[in-house]
GROMACS .gro file of C-alpha atoms in nm:
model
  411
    1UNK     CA    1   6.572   1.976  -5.435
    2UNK     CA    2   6.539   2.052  -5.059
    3UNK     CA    3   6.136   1.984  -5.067
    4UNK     CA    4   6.197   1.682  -5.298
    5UNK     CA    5   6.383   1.549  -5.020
    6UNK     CA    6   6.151   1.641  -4.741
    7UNK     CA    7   5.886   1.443  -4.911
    8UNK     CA    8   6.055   1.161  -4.983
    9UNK     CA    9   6.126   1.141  -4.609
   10UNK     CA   10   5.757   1.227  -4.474
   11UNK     CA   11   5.666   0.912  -4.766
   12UNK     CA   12   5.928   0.678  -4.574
   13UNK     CA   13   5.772   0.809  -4.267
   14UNK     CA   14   5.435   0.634  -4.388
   15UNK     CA   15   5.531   0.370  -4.524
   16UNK     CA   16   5.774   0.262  -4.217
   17UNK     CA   17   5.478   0.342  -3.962
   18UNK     CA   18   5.239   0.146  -4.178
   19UNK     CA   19   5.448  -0.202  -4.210
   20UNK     CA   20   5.517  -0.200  -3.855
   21UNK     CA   21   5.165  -0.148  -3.724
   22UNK     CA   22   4.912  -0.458  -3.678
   23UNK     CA   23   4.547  -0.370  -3.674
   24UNK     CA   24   4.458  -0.398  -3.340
   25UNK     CA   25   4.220  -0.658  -3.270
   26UNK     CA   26   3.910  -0.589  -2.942
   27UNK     CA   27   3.791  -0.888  -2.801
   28UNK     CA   28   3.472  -0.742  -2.692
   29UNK     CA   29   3.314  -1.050  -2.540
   30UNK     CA   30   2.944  -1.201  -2.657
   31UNK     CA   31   2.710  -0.923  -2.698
   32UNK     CA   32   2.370  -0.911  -2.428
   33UNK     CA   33   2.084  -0.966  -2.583
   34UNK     CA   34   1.844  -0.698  -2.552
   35UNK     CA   35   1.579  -0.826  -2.315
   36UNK     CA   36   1.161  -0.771  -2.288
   37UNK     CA   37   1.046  -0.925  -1.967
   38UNK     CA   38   1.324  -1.184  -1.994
   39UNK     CA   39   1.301  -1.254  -2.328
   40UNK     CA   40   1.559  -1.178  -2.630
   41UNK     CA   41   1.388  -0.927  -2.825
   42UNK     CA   42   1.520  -1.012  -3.184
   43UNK     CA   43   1.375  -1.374  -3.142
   44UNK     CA   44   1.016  -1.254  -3.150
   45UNK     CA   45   0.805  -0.975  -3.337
   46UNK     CA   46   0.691  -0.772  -3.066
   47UNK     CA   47   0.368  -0.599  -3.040
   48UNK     CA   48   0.260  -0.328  -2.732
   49UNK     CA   49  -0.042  -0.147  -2.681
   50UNK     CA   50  -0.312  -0.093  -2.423
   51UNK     CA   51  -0.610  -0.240  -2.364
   52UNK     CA   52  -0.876  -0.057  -2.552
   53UNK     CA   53  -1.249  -0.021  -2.468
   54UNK     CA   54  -1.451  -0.358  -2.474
   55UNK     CA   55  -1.169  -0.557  -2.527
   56UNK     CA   56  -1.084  -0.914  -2.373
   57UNK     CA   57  -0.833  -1.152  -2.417
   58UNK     CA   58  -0.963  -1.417  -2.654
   59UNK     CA   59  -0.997  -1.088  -2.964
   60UNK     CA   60  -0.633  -1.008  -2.864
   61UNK     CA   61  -0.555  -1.357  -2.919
   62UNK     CA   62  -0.727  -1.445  -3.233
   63UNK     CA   63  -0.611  -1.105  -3.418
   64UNK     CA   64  -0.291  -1.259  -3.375
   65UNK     CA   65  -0.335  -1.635  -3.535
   66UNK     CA   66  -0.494  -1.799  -3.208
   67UNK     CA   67  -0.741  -2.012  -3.344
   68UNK     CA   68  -1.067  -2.051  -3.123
   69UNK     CA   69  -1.036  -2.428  -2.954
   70UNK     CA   70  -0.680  -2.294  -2.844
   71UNK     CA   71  -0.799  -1.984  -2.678
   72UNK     CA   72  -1.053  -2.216  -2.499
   73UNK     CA   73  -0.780  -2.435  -2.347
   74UNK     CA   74  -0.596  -2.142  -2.247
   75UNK     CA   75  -0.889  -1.974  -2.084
   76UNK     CA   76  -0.910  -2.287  -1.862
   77UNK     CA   77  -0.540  -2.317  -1.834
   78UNK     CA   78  -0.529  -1.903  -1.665
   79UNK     CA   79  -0.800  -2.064  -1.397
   80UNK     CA   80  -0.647  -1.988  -1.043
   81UNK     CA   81  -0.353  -1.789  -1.181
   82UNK     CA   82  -0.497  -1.499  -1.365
   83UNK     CA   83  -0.854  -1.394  -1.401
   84UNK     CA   84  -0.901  -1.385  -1.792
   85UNK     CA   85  -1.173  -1.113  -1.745
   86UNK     CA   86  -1.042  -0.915  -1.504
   87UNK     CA   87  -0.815  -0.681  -1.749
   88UNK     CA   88  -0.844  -0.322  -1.696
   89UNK     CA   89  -0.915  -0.044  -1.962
   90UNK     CA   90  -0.526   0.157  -2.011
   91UNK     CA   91  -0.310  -0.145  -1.875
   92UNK     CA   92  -0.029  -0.240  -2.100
   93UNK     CA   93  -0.014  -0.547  -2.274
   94UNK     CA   94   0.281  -0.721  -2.521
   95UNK     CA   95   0.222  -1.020  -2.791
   96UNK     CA   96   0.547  -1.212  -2.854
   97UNK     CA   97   0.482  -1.358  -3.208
   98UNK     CA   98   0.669  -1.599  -3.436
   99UNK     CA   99   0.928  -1.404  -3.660
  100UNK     CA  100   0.801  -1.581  -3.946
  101UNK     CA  101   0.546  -1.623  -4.214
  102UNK     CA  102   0.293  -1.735  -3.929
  103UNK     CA  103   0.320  -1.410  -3.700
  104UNK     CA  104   0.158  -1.648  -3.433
  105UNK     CA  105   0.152  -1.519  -3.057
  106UNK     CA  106   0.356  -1.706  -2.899
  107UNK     CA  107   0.367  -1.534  -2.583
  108UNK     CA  108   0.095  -1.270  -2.430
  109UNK     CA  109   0.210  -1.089  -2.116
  110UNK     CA  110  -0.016  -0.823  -1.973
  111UNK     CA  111   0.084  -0.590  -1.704
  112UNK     CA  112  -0.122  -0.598  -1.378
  113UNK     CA  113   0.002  -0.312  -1.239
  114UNK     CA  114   0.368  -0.138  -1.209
  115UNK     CA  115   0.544  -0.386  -1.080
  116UNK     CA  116   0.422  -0.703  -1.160
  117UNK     CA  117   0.278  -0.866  -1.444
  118UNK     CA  118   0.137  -1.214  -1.595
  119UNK     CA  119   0.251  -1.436  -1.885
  120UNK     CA  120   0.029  -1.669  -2.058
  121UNK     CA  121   0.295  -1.930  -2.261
  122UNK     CA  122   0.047  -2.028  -2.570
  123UNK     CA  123   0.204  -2.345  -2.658
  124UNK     CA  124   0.194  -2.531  -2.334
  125UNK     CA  125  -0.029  -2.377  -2.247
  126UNK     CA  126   0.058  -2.271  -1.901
  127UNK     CA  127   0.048  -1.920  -1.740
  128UNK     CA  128   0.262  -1.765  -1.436
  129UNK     CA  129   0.324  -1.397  -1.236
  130UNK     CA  130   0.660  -1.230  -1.260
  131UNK     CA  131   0.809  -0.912  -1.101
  132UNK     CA  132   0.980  -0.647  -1.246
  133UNK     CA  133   1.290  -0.532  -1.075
  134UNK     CA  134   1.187  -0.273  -0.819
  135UNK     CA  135   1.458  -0.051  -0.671
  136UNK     CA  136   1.390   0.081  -0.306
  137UNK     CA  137   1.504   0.419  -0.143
  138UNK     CA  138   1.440   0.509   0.161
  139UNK     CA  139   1.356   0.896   0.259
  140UNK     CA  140   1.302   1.085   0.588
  141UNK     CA  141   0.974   1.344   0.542
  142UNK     CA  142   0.859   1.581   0.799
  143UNK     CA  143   0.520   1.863   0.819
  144UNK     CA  144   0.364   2.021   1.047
  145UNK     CA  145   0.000   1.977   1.055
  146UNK     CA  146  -0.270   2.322   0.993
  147UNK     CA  147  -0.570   2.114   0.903
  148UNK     CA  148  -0.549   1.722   0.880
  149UNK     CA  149  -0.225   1.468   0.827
  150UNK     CA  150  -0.374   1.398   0.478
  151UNK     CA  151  -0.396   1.753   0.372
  152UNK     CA  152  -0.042   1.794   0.472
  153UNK     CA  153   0.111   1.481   0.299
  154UNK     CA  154  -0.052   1.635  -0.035
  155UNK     CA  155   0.026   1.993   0.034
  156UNK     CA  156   0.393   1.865   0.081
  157UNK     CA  157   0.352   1.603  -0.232
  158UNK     CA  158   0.407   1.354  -0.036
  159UNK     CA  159   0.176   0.992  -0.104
  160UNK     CA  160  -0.105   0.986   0.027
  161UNK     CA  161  -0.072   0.646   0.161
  162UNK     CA  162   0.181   0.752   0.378
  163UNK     CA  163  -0.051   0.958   0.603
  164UNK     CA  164  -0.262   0.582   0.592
  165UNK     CA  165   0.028   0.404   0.685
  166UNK     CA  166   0.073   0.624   0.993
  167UNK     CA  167  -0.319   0.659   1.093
  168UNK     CA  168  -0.279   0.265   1.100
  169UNK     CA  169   0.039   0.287   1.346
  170UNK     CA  170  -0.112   0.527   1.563
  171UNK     CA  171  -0.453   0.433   1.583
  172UNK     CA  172  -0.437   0.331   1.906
  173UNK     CA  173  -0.261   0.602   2.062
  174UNK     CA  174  -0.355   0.935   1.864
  175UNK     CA  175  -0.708   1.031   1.721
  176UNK     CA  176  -0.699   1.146   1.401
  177UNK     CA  177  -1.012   1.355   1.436
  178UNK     CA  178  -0.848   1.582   1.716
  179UNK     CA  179  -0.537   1.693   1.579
  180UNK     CA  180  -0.401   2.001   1.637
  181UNK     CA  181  -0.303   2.277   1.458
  182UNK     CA  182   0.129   2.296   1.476
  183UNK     CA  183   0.100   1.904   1.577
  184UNK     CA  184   0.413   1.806   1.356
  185UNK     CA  185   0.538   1.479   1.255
  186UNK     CA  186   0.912   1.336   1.080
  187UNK     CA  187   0.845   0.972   0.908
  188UNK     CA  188   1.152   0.728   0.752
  189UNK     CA  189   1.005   0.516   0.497
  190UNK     CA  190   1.074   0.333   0.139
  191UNK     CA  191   0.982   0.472  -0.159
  192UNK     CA  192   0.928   0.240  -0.480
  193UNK     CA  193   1.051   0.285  -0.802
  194UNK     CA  194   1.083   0.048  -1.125
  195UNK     CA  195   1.238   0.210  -1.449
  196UNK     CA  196   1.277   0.500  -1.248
  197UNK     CA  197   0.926   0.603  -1.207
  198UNK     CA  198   0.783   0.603  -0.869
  199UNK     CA  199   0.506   0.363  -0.796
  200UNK     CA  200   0.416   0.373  -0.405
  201UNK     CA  201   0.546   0.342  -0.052
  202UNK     CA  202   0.712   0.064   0.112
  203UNK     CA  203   0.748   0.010   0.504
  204UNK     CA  204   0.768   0.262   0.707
  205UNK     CA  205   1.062   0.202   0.955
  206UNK     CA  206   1.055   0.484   1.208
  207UNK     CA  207   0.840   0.754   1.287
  208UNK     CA  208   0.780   1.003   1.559
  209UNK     CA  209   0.480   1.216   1.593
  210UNK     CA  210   0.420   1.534   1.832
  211UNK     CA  211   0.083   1.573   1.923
  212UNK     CA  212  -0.069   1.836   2.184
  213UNK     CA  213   0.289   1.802   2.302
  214UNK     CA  214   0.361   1.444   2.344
  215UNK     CA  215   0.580   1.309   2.157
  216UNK     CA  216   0.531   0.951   2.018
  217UNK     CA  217   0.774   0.721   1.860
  218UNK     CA  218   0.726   0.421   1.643
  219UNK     CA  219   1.004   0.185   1.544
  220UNK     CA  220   0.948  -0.181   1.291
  221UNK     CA  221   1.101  -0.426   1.438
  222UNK     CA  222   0.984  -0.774   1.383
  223UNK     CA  223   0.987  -1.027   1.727
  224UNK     CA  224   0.991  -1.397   1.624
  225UNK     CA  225   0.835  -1.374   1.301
  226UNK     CA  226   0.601  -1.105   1.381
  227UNK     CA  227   0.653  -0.747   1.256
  228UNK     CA  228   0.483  -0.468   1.469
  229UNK     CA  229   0.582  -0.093   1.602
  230UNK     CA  230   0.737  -0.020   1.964
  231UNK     CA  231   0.785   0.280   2.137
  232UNK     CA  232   1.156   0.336   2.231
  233UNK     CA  233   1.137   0.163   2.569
  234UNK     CA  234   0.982  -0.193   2.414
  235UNK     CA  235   0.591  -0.115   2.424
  236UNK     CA  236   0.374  -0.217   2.163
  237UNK     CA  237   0.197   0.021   2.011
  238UNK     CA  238  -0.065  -0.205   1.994
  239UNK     CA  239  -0.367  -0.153   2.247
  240UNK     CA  240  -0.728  -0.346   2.307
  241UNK     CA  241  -0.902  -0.077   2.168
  242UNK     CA  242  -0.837   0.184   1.833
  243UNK     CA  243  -0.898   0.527   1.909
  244UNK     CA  244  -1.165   0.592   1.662
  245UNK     CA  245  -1.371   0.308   1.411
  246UNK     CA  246  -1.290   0.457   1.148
  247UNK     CA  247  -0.945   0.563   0.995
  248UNK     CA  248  -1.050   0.953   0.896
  249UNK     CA  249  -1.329   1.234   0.919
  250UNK     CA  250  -1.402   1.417   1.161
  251UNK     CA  251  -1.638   1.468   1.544
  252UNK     CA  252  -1.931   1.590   1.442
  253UNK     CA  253  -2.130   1.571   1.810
  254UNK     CA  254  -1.869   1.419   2.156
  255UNK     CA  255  -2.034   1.191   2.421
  256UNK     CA  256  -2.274   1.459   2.675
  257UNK     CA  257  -2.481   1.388   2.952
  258UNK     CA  258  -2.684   1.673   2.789
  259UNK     CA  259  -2.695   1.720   2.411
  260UNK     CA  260  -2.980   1.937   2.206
  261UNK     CA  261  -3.111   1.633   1.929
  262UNK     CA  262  -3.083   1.763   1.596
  263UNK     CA  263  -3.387   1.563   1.494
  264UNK     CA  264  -3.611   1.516   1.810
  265UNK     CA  265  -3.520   1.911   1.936
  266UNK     CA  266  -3.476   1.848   2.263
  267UNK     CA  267  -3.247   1.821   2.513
  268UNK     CA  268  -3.177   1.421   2.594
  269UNK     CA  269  -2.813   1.236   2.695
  270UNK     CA  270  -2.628   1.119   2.376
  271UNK     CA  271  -2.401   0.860   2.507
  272UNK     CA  272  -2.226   0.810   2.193
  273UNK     CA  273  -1.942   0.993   1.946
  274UNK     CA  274  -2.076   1.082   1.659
  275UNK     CA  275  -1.818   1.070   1.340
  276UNK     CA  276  -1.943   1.195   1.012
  277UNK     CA  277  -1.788   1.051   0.709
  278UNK     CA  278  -1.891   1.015   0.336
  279UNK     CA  279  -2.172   0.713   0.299
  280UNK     CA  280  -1.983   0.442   0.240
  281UNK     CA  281  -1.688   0.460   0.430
  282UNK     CA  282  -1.529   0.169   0.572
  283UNK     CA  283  -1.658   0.112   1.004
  284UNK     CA  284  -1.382  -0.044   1.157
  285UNK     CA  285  -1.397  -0.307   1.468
  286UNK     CA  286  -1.198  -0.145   1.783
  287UNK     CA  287  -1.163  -0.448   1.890
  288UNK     CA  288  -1.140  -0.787   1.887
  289UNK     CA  289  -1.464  -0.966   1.960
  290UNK     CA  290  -1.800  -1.195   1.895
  291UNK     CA  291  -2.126  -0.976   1.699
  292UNK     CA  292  -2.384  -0.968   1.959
  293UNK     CA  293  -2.648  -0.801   1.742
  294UNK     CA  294  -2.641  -0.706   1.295
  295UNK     CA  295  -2.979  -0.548   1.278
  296UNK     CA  296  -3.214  -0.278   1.303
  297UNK     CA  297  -3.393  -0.093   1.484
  298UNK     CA  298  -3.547   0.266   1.446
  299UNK     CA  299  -3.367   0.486   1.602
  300UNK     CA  300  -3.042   0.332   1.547
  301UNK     CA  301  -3.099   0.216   1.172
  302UNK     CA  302  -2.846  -0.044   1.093
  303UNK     CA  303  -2.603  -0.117   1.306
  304UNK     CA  304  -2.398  -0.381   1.435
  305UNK     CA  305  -2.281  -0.468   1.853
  306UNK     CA  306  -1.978  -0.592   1.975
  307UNK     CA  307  -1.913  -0.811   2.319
  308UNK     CA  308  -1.525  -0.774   2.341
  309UNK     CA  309  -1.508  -0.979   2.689
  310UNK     CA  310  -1.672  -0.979   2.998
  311UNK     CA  311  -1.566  -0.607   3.067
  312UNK     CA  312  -1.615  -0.429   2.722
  313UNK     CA  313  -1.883  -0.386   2.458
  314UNK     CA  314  -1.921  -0.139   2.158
  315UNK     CA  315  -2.209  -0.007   1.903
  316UNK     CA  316  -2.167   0.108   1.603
  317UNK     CA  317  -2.518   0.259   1.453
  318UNK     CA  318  -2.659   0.463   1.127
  319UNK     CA  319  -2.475   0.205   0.900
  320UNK     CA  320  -2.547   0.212   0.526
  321UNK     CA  321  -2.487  -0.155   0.511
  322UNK     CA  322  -2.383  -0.473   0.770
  323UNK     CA  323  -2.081  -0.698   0.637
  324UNK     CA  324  -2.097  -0.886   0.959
  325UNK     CA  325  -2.398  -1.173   1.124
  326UNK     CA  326  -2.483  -1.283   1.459
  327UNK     CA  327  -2.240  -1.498   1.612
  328UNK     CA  328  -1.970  -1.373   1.404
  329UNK     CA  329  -1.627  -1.345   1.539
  330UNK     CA  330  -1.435  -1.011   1.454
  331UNK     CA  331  -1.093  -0.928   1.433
  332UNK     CA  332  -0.952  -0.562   1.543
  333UNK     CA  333  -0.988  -0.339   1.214
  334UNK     CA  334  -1.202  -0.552   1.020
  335UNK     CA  335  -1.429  -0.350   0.845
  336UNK     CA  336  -1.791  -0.459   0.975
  337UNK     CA  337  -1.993  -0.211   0.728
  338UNK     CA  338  -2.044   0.142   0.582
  339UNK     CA  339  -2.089   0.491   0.707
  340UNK     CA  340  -2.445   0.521   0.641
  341UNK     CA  341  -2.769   0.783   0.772
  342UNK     CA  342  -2.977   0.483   0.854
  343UNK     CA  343  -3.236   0.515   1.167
  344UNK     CA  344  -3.282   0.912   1.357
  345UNK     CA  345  -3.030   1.062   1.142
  346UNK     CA  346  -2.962   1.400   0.978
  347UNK     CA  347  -2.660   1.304   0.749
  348UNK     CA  348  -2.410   1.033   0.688
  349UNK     CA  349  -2.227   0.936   1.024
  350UNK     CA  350  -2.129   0.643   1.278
  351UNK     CA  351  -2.274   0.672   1.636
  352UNK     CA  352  -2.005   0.466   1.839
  353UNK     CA  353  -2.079   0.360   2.161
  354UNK     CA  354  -1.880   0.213   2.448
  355UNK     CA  355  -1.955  -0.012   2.721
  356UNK     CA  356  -1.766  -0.075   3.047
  357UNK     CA  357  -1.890  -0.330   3.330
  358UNK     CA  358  -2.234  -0.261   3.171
  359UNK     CA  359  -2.214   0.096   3.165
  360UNK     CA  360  -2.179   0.370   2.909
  361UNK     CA  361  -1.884   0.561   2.912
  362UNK     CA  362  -1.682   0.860   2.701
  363UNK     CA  363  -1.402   0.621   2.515
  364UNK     CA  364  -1.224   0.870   2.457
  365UNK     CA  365  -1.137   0.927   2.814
  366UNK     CA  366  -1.072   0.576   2.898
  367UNK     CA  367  -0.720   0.461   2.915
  368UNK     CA  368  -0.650   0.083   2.762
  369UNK     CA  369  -0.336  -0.166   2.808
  370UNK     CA  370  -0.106  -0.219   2.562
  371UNK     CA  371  -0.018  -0.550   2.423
  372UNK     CA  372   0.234  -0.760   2.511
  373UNK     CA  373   0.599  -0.613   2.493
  374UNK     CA  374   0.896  -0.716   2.338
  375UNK     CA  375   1.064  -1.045   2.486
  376UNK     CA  376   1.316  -0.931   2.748
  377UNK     CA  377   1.603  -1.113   2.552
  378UNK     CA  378   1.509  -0.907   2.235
  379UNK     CA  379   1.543  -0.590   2.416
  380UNK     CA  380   1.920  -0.453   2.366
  381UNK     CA  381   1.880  -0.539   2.049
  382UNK     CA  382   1.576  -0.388   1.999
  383UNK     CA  383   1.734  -0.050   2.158
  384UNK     CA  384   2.050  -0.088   1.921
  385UNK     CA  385   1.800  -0.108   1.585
  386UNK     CA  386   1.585   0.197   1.727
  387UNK     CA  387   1.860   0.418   1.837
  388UNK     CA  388   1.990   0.357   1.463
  389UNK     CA  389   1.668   0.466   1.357
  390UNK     CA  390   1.656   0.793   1.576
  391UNK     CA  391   1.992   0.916   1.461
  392UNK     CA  392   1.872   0.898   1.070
  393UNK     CA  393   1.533   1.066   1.210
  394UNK     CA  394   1.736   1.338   1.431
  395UNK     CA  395   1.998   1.404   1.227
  396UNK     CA  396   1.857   1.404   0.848
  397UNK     CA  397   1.640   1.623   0.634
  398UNK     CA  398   1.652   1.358   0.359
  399UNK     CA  399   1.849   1.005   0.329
  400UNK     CA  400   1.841   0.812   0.051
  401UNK     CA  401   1.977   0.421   0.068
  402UNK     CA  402   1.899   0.237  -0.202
  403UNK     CA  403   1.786  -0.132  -0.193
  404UNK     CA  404   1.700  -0.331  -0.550
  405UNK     CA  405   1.465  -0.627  -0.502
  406UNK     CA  406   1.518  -0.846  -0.849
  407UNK     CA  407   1.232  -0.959  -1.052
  408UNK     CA  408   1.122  -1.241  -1.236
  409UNK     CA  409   0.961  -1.389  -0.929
  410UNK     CA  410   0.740  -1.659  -1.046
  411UNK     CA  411   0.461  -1.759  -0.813
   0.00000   0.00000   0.00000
């Protein structure tokens, strides 16, 4: 009797909790549609692979339903936007195709590197460059240098761009060839990412770099449209001359009065810096100026001379091959040729030489203006922005700040 009644009171229990209940009801909102390079997915069939060996567009195409003439008009239509025949073997590519009976491409959108890629619309047809969404974090790295900055960015796996970026900054005030052993450096700069995966360097904003026991600071700061690096007091990095013509390798023979010829064994002036470097490599102008000779000769093989102004001329000899003519005007860093062993040579290397008021002179001991500093009224705020800098730089191991720059930029 007792558990009769017991369950006859658990069953009104039920019952009771189950008439007074409503279902509850979740508005969720409209769904997001899931997205491939800003198109809904379910509206398409959708087709990814790589570009395979001797493949090109127009076999892509016509595998999937793009009859001939269209291709054609399509191939024009890409002129001045994408080059048709420049795709790369291993880059990504994705066919957006009719979800019906058809499976025409309707859209083909290759991937021209990490961040950005191209879309060709078939119909139109019409073709444009979008962005992915890149995210931005910014990092402080330090090393301290036993062989060469390059050596030490990779030892410490850090890019090697960044030691690139920082040769670039410097060249006018450090040489790269003579660094020291213990010279140290600390660098803030953007790192890249989209989807998470890191795909190079962005600016670098601050960096300070002890060499021999001087210490040199670099701050981006950008004066009426212009961005270049400053020293903490205003200076411009910036001089009339870089420190070496060519962005790394190494002193193989130093400007002498008297210097033992490796080819001609004797004893002669060499009135020059040698720097060896793999054939090939990239001469850089020091200096703004007008080519005063592209030519050659037989002791100096190719090799290409410089009037900077009145005052200053430079030679750069041994050169695999001239980029530059007579009468040519140069800009500072423009690459002018290759590291070559042209002329009285033993192995691949730029002889640079260095006029002053008509006379030869060691470079390397000559001391150059800077460039024009920072406007007086930009000054304070200049000092604000760096001392900003210098805290995150003094007081940091490693800062992350993240920036996203959105995609879908259409060009």
């Amino acid at each position: 009797m007792r558990n009769t009644f017991f369950g006859s009171l658990f069953l009104l229990l039920i019952m009771a909790c189950s008439g007074s209940q409503e279902p509850e009801v979740v508005d969720v909102g409209p769904q997001e549609p899931d997205m491939i390079y800003h198109f809904p997915k379910d509206s398409f069939l959708v087709y990814q692979d790589e570009i395979r060996k001797n493949e090109v567009l127009s076999t892509i195409l016509y595998r999937h339903h793009v009859d001939w003439p269209e291709i054609d008009k399509i191939v024009k239509a890409c002129k001045g936007t994408f080059n048709v025949h420049g795709i790369r073997l291993g880059n990504t590519y994705t066919v957006l195709c009719a979800p019906d009976s058809t499976e025409k491409c309707e859209y083909f959108i290759y991937e021209n590197s990490p961040a950005e890629y191209v879309v060709i619309d078939i119909e139109e047809p019409r073709t444009y460059i979008a962005q992915k969404e890149t995210r931005l974090e910014t990092e402080v790295a330090h090393g301290i240098i036993e062989s060469s900055l390059f050596l030490t960015m990779t030892e410490n796996e850090l890019s090697p761009a960044l030691a690139m970026e920082m040769a670039d900054i410097y060249a006018w005030t450090i040489d790269f060839y003579r660094l020291a052993k213990g010279d140290r450096f600390k660098v803030f700069y953007e790192k890249k990412y989209v989807e998470d995966k890191f795909i190079g360097i962005g600016n670098i904003l601050a960096c300070e770099f002890e060499h021999k026991g001087d210490l040199l600071k670099a701050y981006r700061y950008e004066d009426d449209g212009k961005v270049s690096f400053y020293d903490e007091e205003g200076n411009s990095l910036r001089k009339a001359f870089l420190k070496s013509p060519l962005k790394f390798g190494r002193i193989s023979s130093k400007y002498s009065k008297n210097r033992f010829h490796p080819v001609q064994k004797r004893w002669k002036a060499h009135k020059g810096t040698d720097y060896a470097a793999p054939t090939g490599t990239p001469i850089l102008a020091t200096g703004d100026g007008t080519v005063i000779a592209a030519t050659y000769k037989k002791h100096n093989g190719k090799y290409v001379k410089i009037r900077h102004n009145n005052k200053y001329t430079t030679q750069y000899l041994h050169m695999s091959k001239i980029l530059v003519k007579n009468g040519q005007n140069v800009k500072q860093g423009q690459t002018i040729g290759h590291v070559g062993s042209t002329g009285l040579a033993t192995g691949p290397h730029v002889c640079y030489r260095f006029w002053k008021n008509g006379k030869q002179v060691d470079h390397l001991r000559e001391k150059f203006p800077s460039a024009k500093p920072l406007n007086k009224k930009k000054i304070a705020d200049f000092r604000l922005y760096a001392d900003s800098l210098e805290r995150i730089l003094d007081h940091s191991n490693r800062v992350i700040v993240e920036k996203i720059l959105k995609g879908d930029t259409r060009f």
